[in-house]
Coordinates of C-alpha atoms in Angstrom, one line a residue:
X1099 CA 105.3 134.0 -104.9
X1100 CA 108.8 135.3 -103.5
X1101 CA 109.6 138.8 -105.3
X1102 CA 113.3 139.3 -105.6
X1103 CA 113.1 142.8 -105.3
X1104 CA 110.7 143.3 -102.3
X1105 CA 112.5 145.2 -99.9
X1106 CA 115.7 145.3 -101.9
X1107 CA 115.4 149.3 -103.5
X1108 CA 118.1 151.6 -101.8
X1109 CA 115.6 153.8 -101.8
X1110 CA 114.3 151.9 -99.0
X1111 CA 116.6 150.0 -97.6
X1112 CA 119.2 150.9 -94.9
X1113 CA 122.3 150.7 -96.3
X1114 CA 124.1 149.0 -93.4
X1115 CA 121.9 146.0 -93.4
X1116 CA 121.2 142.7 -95.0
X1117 CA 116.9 143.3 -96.0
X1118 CA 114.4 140.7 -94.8
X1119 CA 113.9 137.3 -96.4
X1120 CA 117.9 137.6 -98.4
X1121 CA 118.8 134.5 -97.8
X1122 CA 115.7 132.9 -99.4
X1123 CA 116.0 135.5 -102.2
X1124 CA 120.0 134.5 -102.5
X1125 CA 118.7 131.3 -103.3
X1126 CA 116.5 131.4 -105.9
X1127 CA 118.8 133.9 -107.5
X1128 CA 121.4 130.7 -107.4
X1129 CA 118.6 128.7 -108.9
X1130 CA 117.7 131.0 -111.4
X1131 CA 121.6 131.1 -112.2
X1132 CA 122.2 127.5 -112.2
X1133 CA 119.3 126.9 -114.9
X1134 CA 120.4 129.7 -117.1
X1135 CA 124.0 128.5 -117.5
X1136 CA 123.5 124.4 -116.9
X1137 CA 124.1 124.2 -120.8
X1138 CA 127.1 126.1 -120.7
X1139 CA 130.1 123.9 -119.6
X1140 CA 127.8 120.5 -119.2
X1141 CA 128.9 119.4 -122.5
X1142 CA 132.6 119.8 -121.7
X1143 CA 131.8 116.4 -119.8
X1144 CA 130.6 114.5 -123.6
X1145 CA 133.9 116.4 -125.4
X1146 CA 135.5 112.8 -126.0
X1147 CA 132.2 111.2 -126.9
X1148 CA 131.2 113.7 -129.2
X1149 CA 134.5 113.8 -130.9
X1150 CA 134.3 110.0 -131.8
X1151 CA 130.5 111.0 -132.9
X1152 CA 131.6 113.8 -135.1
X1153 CA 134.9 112.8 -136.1
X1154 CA 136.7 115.6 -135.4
X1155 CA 140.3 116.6 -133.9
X1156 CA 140.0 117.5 -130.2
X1157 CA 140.6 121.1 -131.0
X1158 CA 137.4 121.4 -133.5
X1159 CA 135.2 120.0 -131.3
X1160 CA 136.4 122.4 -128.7
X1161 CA 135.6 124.9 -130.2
X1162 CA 132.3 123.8 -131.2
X1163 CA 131.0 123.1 -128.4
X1164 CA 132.7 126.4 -127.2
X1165 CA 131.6 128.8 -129.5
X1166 CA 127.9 129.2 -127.2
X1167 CA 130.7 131.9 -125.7
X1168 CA 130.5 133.5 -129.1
X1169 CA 126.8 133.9 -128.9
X1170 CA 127.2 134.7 -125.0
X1171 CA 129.8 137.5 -126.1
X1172 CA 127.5 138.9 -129.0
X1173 CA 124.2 138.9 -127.1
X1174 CA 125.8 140.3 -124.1
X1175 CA 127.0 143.3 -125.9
X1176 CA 123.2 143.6 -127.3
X1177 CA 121.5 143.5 -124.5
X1178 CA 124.0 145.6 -123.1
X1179 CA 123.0 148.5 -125.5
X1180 CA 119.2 147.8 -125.1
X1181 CA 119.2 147.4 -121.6
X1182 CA 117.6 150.3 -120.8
X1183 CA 114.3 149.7 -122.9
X1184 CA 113.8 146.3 -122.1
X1185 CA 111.6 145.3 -118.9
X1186 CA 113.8 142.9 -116.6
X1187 CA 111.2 139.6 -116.3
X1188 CA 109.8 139.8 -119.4
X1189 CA 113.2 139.6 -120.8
X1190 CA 114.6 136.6 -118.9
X1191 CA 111.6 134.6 -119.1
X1192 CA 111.4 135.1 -122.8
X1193 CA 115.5 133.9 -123.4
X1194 CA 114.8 131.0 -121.0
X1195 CA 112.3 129.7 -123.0
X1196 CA 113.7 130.0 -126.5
X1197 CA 116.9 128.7 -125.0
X1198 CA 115.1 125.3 -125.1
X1199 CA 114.9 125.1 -128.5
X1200 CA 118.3 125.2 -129.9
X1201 CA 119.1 122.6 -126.7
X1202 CA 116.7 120.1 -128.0
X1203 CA 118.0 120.3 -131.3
X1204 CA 121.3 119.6 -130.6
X1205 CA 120.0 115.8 -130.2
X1206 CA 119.8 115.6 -133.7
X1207 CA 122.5 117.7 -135.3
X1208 CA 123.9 116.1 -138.4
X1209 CA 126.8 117.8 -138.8
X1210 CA 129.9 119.9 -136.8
X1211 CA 128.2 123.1 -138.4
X1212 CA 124.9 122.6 -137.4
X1213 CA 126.1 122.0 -133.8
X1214 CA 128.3 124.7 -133.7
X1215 CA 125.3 127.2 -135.0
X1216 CA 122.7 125.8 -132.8
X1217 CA 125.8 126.7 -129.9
X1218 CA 126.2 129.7 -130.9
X1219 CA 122.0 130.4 -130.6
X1220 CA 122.3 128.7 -127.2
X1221 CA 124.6 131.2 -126.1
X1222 CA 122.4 133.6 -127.5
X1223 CA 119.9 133.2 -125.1
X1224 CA 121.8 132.2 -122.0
X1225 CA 123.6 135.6 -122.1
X1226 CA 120.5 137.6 -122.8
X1227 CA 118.8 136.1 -119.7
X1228 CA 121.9 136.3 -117.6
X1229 CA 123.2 140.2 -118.6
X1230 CA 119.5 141.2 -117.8
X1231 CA 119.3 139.5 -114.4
X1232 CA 122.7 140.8 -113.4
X1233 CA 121.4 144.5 -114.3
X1234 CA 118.1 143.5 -112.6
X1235 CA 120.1 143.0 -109.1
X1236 CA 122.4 145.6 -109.9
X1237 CA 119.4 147.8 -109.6
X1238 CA 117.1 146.4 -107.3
X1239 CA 119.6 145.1 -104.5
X1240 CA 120.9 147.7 -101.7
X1241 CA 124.6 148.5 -101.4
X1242 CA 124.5 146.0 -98.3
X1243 CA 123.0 143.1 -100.8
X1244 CA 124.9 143.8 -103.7
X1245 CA 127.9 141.7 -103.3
X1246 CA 126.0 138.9 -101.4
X1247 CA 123.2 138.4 -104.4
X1248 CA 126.3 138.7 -107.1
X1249 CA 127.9 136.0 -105.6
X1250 CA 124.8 133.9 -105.3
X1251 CA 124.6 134.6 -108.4
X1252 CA 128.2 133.2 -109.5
X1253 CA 127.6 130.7 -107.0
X1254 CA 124.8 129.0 -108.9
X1255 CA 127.0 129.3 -112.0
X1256 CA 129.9 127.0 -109.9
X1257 CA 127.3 124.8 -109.0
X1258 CA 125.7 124.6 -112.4
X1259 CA 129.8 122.9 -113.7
X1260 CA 129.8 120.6 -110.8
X1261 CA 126.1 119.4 -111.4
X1262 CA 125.6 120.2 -114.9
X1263 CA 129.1 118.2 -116.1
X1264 CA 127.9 115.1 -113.6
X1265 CA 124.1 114.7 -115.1
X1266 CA 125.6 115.5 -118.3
X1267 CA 127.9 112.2 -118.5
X1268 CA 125.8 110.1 -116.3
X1269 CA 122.6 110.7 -119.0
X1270 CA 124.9 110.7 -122.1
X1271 CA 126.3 107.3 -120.2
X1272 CA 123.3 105.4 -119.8
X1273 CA 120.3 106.7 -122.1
X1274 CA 122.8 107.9 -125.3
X1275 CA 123.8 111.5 -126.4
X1276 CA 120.6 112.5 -127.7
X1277 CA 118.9 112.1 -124.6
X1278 CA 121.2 114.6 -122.8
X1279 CA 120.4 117.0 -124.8
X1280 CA 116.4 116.5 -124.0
X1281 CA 117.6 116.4 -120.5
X1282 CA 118.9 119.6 -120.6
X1283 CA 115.7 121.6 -122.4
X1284 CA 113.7 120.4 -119.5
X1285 CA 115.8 122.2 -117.1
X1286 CA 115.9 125.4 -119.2
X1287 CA 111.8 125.0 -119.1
X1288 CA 112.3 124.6 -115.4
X1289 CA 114.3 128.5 -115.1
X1290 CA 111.6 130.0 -117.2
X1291 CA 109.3 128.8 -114.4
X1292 CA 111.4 129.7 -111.7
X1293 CA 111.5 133.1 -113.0
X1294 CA 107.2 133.3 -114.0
X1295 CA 107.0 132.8 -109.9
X1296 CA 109.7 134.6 -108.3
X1297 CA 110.5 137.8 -109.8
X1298 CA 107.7 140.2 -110.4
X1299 CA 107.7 143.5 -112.7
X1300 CA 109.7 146.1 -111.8
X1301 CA 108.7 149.9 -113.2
X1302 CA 112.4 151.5 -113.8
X1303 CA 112.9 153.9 -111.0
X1304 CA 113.9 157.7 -112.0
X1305 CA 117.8 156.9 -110.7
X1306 CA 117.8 154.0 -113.6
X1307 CA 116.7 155.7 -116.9
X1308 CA 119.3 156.5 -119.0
X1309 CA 121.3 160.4 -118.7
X1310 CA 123.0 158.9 -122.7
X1311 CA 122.6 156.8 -124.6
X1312 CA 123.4 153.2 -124.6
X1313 CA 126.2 153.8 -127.1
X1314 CA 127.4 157.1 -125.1
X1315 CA 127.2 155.0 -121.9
X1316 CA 129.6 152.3 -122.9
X1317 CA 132.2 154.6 -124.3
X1318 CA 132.0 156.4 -121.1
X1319 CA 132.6 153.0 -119.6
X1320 CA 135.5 152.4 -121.2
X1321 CA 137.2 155.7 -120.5
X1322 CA 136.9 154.9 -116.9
X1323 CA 140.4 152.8 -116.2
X1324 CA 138.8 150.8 -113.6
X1325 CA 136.3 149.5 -115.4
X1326 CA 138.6 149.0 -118.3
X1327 CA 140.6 146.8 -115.8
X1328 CA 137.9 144.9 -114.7
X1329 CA 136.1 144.0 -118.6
X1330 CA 140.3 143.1 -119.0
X1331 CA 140.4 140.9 -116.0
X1332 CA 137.0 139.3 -117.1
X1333 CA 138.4 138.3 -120.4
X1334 CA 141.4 136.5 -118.6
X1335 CA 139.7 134.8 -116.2
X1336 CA 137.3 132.7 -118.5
X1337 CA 140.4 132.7 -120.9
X1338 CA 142.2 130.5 -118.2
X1339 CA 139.1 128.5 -117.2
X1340 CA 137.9 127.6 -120.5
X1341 CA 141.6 126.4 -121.3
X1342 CA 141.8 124.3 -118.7
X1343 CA 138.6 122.6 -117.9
X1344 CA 138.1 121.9 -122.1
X1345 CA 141.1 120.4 -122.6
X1346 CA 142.1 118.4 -119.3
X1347 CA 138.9 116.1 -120.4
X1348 CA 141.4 114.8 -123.4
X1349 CA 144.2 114.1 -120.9
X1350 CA 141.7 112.4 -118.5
X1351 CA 140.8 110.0 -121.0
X1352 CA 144.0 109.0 -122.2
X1353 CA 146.9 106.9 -121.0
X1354 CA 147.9 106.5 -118.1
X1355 CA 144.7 107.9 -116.7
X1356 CA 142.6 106.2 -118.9
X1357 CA 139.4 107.6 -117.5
X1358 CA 135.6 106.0 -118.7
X1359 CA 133.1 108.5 -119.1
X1360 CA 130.9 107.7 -116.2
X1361 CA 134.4 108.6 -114.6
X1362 CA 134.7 111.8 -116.2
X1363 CA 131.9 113.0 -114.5
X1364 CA 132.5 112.3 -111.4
X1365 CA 135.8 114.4 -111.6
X1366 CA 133.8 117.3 -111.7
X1367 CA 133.3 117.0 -108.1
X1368 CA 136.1 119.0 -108.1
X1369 CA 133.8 121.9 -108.4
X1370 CA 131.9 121.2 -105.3
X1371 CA 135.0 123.2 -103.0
X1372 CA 134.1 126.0 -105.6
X1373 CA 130.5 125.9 -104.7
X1374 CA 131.3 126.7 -101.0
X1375 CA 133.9 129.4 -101.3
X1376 CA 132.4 131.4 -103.9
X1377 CA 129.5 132.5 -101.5
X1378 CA 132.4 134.3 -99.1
X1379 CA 133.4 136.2 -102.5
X1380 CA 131.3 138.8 -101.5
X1381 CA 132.3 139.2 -97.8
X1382 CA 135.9 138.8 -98.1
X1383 CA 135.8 141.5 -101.1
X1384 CA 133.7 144.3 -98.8
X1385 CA 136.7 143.3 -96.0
X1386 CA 140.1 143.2 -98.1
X1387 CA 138.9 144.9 -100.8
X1388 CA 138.6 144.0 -104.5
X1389 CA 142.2 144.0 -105.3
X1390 CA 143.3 141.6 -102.6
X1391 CA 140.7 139.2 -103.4
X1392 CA 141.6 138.9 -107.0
X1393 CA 145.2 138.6 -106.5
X1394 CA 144.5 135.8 -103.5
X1395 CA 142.3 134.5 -106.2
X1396 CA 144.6 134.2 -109.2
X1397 CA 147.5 133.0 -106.7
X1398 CA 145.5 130.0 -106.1
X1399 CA 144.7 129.4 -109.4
X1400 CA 148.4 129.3 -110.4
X1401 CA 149.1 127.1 -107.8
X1402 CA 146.7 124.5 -109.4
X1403 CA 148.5 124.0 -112.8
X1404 CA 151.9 122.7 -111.7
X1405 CA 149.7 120.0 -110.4
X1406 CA 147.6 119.1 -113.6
X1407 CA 150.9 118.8 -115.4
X1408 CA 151.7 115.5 -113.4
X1409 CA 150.6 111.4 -114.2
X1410 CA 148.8 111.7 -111.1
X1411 CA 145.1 111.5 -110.4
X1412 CA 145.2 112.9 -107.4
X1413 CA 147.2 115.3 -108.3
X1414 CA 145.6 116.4 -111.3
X1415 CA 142.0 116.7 -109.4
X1416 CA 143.9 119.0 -106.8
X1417 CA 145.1 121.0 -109.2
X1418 CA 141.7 121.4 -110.8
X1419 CA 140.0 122.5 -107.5
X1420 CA 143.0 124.8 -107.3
X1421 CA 141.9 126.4 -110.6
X1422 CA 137.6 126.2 -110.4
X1423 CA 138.8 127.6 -106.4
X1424 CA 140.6 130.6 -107.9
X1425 CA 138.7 131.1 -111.2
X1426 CA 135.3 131.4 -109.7
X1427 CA 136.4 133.4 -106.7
X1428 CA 138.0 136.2 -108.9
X1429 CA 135.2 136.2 -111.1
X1430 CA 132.2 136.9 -108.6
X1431 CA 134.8 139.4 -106.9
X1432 CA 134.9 141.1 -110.3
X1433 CA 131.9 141.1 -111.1
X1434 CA 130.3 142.5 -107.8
X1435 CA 133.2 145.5 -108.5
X1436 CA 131.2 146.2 -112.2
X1437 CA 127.9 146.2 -110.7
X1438 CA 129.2 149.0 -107.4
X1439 CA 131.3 150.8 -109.9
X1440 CA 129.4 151.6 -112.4
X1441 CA 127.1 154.5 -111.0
X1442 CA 124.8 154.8 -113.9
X1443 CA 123.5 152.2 -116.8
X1444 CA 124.2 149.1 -115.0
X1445 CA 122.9 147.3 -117.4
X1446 CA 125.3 148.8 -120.3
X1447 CA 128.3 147.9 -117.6
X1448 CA 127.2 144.3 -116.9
X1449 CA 126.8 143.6 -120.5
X1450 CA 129.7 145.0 -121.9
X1451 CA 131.6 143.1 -119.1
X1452 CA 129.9 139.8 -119.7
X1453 CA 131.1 140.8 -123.7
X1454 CA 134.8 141.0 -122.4
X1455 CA 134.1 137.6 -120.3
X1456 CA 133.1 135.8 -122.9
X1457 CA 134.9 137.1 -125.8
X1458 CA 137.7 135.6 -123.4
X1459 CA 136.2 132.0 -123.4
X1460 CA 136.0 132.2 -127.3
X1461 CA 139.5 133.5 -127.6
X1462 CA 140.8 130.9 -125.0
X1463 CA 139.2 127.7 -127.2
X1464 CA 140.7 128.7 -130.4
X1465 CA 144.1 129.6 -128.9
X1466 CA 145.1 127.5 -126.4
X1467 CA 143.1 124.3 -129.0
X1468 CA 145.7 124.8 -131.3
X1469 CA 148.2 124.8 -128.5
X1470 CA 146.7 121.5 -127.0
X1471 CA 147.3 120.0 -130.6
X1472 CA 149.9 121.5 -131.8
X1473 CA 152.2 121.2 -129.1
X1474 CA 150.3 119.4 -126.2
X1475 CA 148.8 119.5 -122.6
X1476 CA 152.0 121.6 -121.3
X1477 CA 152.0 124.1 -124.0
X1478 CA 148.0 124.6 -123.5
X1479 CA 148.8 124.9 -119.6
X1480 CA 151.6 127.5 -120.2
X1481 CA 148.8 129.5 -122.1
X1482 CA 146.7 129.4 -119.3
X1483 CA 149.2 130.8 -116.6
X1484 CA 149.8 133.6 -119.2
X1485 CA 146.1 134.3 -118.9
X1486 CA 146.0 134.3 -115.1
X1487 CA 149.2 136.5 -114.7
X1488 CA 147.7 139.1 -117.6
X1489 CA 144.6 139.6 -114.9
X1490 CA 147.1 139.7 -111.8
X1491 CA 148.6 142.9 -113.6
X1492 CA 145.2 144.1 -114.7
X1493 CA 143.9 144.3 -111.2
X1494 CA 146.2 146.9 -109.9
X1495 CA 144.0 149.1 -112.2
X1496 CA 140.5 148.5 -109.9
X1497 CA 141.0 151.7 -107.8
X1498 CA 137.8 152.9 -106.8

């Protein structure tokens, strides 16, 4: 059994070093990610497909399959406030397990309702499992660890878009819908076992119990402006993401691209250059500091949707590496900030900031969906530079 926090306490660990075995430790926590979060964006990859199945106008389906950010913003927030009282493996294993049920059922939904709901409970689960491990390294890593497990962490979340949007269309594309959906329990069964061998029970050290309350603590986290910045900066960034990489499937499929759905997935290799760079997040943070790295972050972004504006393929996949690039970067950046900023209830931070994040994913489908229909793909792009340039102004606010 590897134990995630062996060796990882600050109260043992020297504060200027990496502790033994990390790098094995960084990834299973990328693992452990990736099969939490696989669910996530994965069906972004079956949006046309399940249009035609359902019926609906791209911006309805959007949302649909969107609205496991609803249940990801809700459950965050909960767990946020119960953090303290609940015990760290018990509590992942638990979410990973029931987040298998509402996957398999998606097979069979009858009706947009039903999948929406059962989206919503998938997001449930997901967030539960990921707020707690995020508090769980928060806790259990040393100052030196910190940003390097966060962004394993986010890195298994890139990796879960490229991989999870590639198996997603290549199953939907040669065994049917349904069978994607069975595909996808599996792997959720798979993270529950991951975590049953890897991550051991952890008695809450004296530095981690509560000085407030849950409720107390998060209104203290508000007050501070730098976390205040960072939850804003968190709702922006999945904002921008969720506009662009839910919508550019419908543009992708249509004249002149004209892309098949086998196709579609493939595309998603854009996320592999994501995959690579987001495991520096941490360095290049703890060198040019926070600020820097978000703004270097965001510029890049920015420079990505010019690109997905043209009739190009090319183009348009360059501009989406652009964007995952940017997105990601920022977002383990910000993240690793939250988890060395907040001093005290961790937990509460991490899950009011996962809240913000996505709350902003939620927002982002129903806002920049009607966009997309209403006006089209330039409109929705527009909507996403506002988002990026909201966090570039937000981030002057993460003084330490």
């Amino acid at each position: 059994m590897i134990d995630l926090s062996a060796q990882m306490k600050p109260t043992v660990m020297a504060m200027d070093a990496h502790s033994p075995g990390f790098a094995l430790r960084s990834l299973v926590i990328g693992l452990i990610a990736f099969l939490t979060v696989v669910d996530l964006f994965a069906t972004q990859a079956i949006l046309p497909s399940l249009t035609r199945r359902y019926g609906v106008t791209p911006a309805a389906m959007g949302f649909a399959v969107n609205a496991s950010t609803f249940g990801m913003a809700a459950s965050s927030l909960v767990v946020g406030v119960l953090s303290p009282r609940i015990e760290r493996r018990t509590g992942i294993l638990v979410s990973l397990l029931l987040l298998a049920i509402p996957t398999s059922l998606l097979a069979t939904a009858p009706n947009l309702a039903v999948f929406t709901t059962l989206r919503v409970a998938q997001g449930l689960c997901m967030a539960s499992a990921f707020a707690l491990t995020l508090a769980y390294l928060g806790e259990q890593c040393s100052a030196m660890d910190a940003g390097g497990a966060f962004a394993a962490y986010i890195t298994g979340n890139v990796a879960s878009n490229l991989v999870g949007r590639l198996v997603s269309a290549a199953v939907a594309d040669s065994l049917g819908l349904a069978w994607n959906f069975y595909f996808f329990a599996v792997l959720n069964l798979a993270g529950a076992t991951l975590v049953y061998f890897t991550i051991k029970h952890v008695q809450p050290m004296r530095t981690m119990m509560p000085v407030a309350s849950p409720l107390a603590a998060m209104i203290s986290h508000w007050r501070k402006p730098p976390l205040r910045a960072a939850f804003g900066i968190g709702f922006c960034i999945l904002f921008a993401f969720i506009g662009t990489f839910t919508f550019v499937n419908f543009v992708l499929v249509r004249p002149p691209l004209s892309l098949g759905m086998m196709d579609l997935g493939l595309v998603y290799f854009v996320f592999l250059p994501s995959v690579v760079t987001t495991l520096l997040a941490g360095k290049v943070a703890s060198r040019l500091g926070t600020r820097s790295t978000i703004w270097g972050s965001l510029v890049v972004a920015g420079a990505g949707l010019p690109l997905m504006l043209t009739s190009h393929l090319g183009a348009v996949l360059a501009g989406m590496v652009l964007v995952g690039v940017g997105t990601f970067f920022a977002q383990a950046a910000a993240t690793g900030f939250v988890g060395q900023m907040a001093a005290d209830n961790r937990g509460v931070a991490s899950g009011t900031y996962l809240a913000c994040y996505f709350c902003g994913g939620l927002i982002g489908t129903a806002v920049l969906g009607r966009l997309f229909d209403a006006f089209g793909w330039h409109a929705c792009v527009a909507g996403v530079g506002a988002a990026l340039a909201a966090a570039a102004l937000l981030t002057f606010g993460l003084k330490r």
